[in-house]
Structure formats: structure tokens, C-alpha cells
GROMACS .gro file of C-alpha atoms in nm:
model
  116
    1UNK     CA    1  -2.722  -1.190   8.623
    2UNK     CA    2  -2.834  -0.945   8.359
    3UNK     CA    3  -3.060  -1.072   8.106
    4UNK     CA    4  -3.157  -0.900   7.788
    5UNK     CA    5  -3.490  -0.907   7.622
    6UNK     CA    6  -3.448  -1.008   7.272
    7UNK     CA    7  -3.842  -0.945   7.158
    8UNK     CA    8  -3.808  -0.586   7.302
    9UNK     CA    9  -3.780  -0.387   6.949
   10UNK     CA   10  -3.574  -0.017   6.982
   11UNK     CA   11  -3.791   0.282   7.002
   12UNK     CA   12  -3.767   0.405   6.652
   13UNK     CA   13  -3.875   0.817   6.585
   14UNK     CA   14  -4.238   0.832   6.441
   15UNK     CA   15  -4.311   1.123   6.187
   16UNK     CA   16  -4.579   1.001   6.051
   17UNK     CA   17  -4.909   0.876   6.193
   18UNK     CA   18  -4.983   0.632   5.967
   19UNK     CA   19  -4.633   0.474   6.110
   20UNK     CA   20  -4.658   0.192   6.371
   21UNK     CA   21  -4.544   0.211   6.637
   22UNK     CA   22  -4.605   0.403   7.004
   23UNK     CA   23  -4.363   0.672   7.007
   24UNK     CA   24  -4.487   1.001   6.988
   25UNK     CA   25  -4.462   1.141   6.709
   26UNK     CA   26  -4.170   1.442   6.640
   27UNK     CA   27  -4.147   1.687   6.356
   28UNK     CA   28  -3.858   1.634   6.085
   29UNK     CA   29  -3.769   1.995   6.107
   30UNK     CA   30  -3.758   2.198   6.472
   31UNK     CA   31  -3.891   2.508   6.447
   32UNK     CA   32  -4.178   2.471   6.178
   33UNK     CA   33  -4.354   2.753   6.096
   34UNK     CA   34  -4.697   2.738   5.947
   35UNK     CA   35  -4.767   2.978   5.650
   36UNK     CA   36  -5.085   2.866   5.541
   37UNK     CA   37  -5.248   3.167   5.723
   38UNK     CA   38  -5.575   3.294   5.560
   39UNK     CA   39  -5.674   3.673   5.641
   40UNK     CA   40  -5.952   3.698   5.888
   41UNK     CA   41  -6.196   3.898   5.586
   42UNK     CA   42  -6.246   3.557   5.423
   43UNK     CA   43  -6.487   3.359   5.476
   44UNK     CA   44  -6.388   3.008   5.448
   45UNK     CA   45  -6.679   2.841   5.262
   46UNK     CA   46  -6.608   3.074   4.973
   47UNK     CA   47  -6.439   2.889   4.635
   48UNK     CA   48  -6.139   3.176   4.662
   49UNK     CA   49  -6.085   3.077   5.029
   50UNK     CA   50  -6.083   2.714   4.895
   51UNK     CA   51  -5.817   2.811   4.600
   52UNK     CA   52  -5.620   3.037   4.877
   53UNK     CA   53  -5.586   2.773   5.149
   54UNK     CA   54  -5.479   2.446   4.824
   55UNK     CA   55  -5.234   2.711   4.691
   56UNK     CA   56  -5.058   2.776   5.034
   57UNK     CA   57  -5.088   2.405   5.155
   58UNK     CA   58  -4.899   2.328   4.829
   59UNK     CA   59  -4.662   2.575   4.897
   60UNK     CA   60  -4.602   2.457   5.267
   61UNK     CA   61  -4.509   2.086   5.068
   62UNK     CA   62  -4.288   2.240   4.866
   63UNK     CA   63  -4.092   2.450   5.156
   64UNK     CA   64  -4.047   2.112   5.372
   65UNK     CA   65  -3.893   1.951   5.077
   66UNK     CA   66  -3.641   2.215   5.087
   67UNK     CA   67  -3.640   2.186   5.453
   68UNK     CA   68  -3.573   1.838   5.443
   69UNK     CA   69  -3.351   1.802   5.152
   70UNK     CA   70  -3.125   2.110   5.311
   71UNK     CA   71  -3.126   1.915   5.655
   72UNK     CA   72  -3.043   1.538   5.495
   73UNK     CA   73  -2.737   1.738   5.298
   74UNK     CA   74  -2.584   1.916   5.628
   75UNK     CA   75  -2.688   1.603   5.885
   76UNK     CA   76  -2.769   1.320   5.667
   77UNK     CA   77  -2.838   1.097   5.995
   78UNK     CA   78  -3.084   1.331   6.160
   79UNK     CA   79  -3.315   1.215   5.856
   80UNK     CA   80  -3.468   0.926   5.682
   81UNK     CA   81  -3.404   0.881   5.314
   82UNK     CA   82  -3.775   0.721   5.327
   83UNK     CA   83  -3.925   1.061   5.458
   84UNK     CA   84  -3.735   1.258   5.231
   85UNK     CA   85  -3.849   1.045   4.920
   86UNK     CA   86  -4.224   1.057   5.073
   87UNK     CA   87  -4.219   1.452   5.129
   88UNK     CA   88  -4.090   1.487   4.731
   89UNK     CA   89  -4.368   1.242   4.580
   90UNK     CA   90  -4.639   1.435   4.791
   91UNK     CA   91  -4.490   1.777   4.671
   92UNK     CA   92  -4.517   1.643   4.317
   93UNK     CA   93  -4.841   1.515   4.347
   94UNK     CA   94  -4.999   1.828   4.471
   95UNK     CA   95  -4.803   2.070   4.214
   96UNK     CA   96  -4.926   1.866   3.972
   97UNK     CA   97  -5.302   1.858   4.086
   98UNK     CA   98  -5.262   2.236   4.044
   99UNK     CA   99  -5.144   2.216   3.727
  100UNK     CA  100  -5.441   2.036   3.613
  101UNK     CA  101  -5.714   2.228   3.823
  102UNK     CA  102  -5.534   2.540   3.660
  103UNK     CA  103  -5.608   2.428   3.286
  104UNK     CA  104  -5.925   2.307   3.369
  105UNK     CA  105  -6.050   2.629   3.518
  106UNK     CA  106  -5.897   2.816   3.195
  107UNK     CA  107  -6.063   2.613   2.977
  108UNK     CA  108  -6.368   2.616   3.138
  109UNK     CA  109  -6.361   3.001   3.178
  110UNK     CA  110  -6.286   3.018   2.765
  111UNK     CA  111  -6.567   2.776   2.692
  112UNK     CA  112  -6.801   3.041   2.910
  113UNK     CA  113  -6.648   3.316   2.728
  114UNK     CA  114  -6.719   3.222   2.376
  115UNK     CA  115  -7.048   3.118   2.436
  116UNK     CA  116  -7.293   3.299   2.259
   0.00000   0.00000   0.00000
């Protein structure tokens, strides 16, 4: 006699750490390549390093919203709506921390330059 366990729960695909569960976790898109590359002549304690590496990390965000977005259109089941919706509010949250950063840094170079 075959008896099912009703408390086992389905292993569910993890993409996110902060996910419970104990699978391991799997990328949303195969093939993912990383283009947050800084040349070697940088030193990375240096404020343009700093700038370099937030301006290509937001950059990455933005890319695997397109990534995902592209693969939810062509194979909307390979994809959670959830991760999709996550991946645009933390592409949106980091363009706009630029955004600000930006101005500031403006402004505070103009207050520099028109100080007498």
C-alpha cells in the first residue's frame, strides 16, 4: 500500500537567499554574464573606483530587468511574476539613488566653485 506524505511541501526553485527554503539556489537567467568589471589600474579604495563599480552595479540591475522581462514575455512559466516585480523595484531604487547622488555632487561642486 502506497502512502503519501501530506506534510512533505514540493521543492519550490530558490532565487533568492533571503527565500526559505533548502533548495539551492538557481539563477533566473542561464548564462549570466557579469559586466561590472573594473580595470586592473584602479585602485579600489579610490572615490572614482567607488562611483565606477555603483554605476556598473546599477547598470547590471537594469540589464536583468530586461533579461527577465524578455524571458517572462517568450516563457512566462519559466519565471515568477514576484521576481520580476522585485528585480524592477530594485532597478528603480538604485537609478534613483543615482539620480540624487548626481545632484548632490553638482551642487556641491557649484557651492565649491563660487566660493570666494
Amino acid at each position: 500500500m502506497n502512502v503519501m506524505n501530506i506534510m512533505s511541501a514540493p521543492q519550490m526553485t530558490r532565487t533568492n537567499p533571503a527565500h526559505a527554503g533548502t533548495a539551492p539556489l538557481t539563477s533566473l537567467v542561464s548564462g549570466q554574464e557579469n559586466a561590472s568589471s573594473v580595470s586592473a589600474d584602479k585602485k579600489l579604495g579610490t572615490f572614482e573606483s567607488y562611483l565606477v563599480n555603483a554605476v556598473n552595479e546599477m547598470n547590471n540591475q537594469q540589464l536583468d530587468v530586461n533579461r527577465v522581462t524578455e524571458q517572462l514575455i517568450t516563457d512566462p512559466d519559466s519565471v515568477d511574476i514576484h521576481d520580476v516585480t522585485t528585480a524592477m523595484a530594485k532597478a528603480q531604487m538604485s537609478f534613483s539613488l543615482a539620480q540624487t547622488v548626481i545632484e548632490r555632487l553638482v551642487s556641491g561642486w557649484n557651492e565649491l566653485s563660487t566660493t570666494r
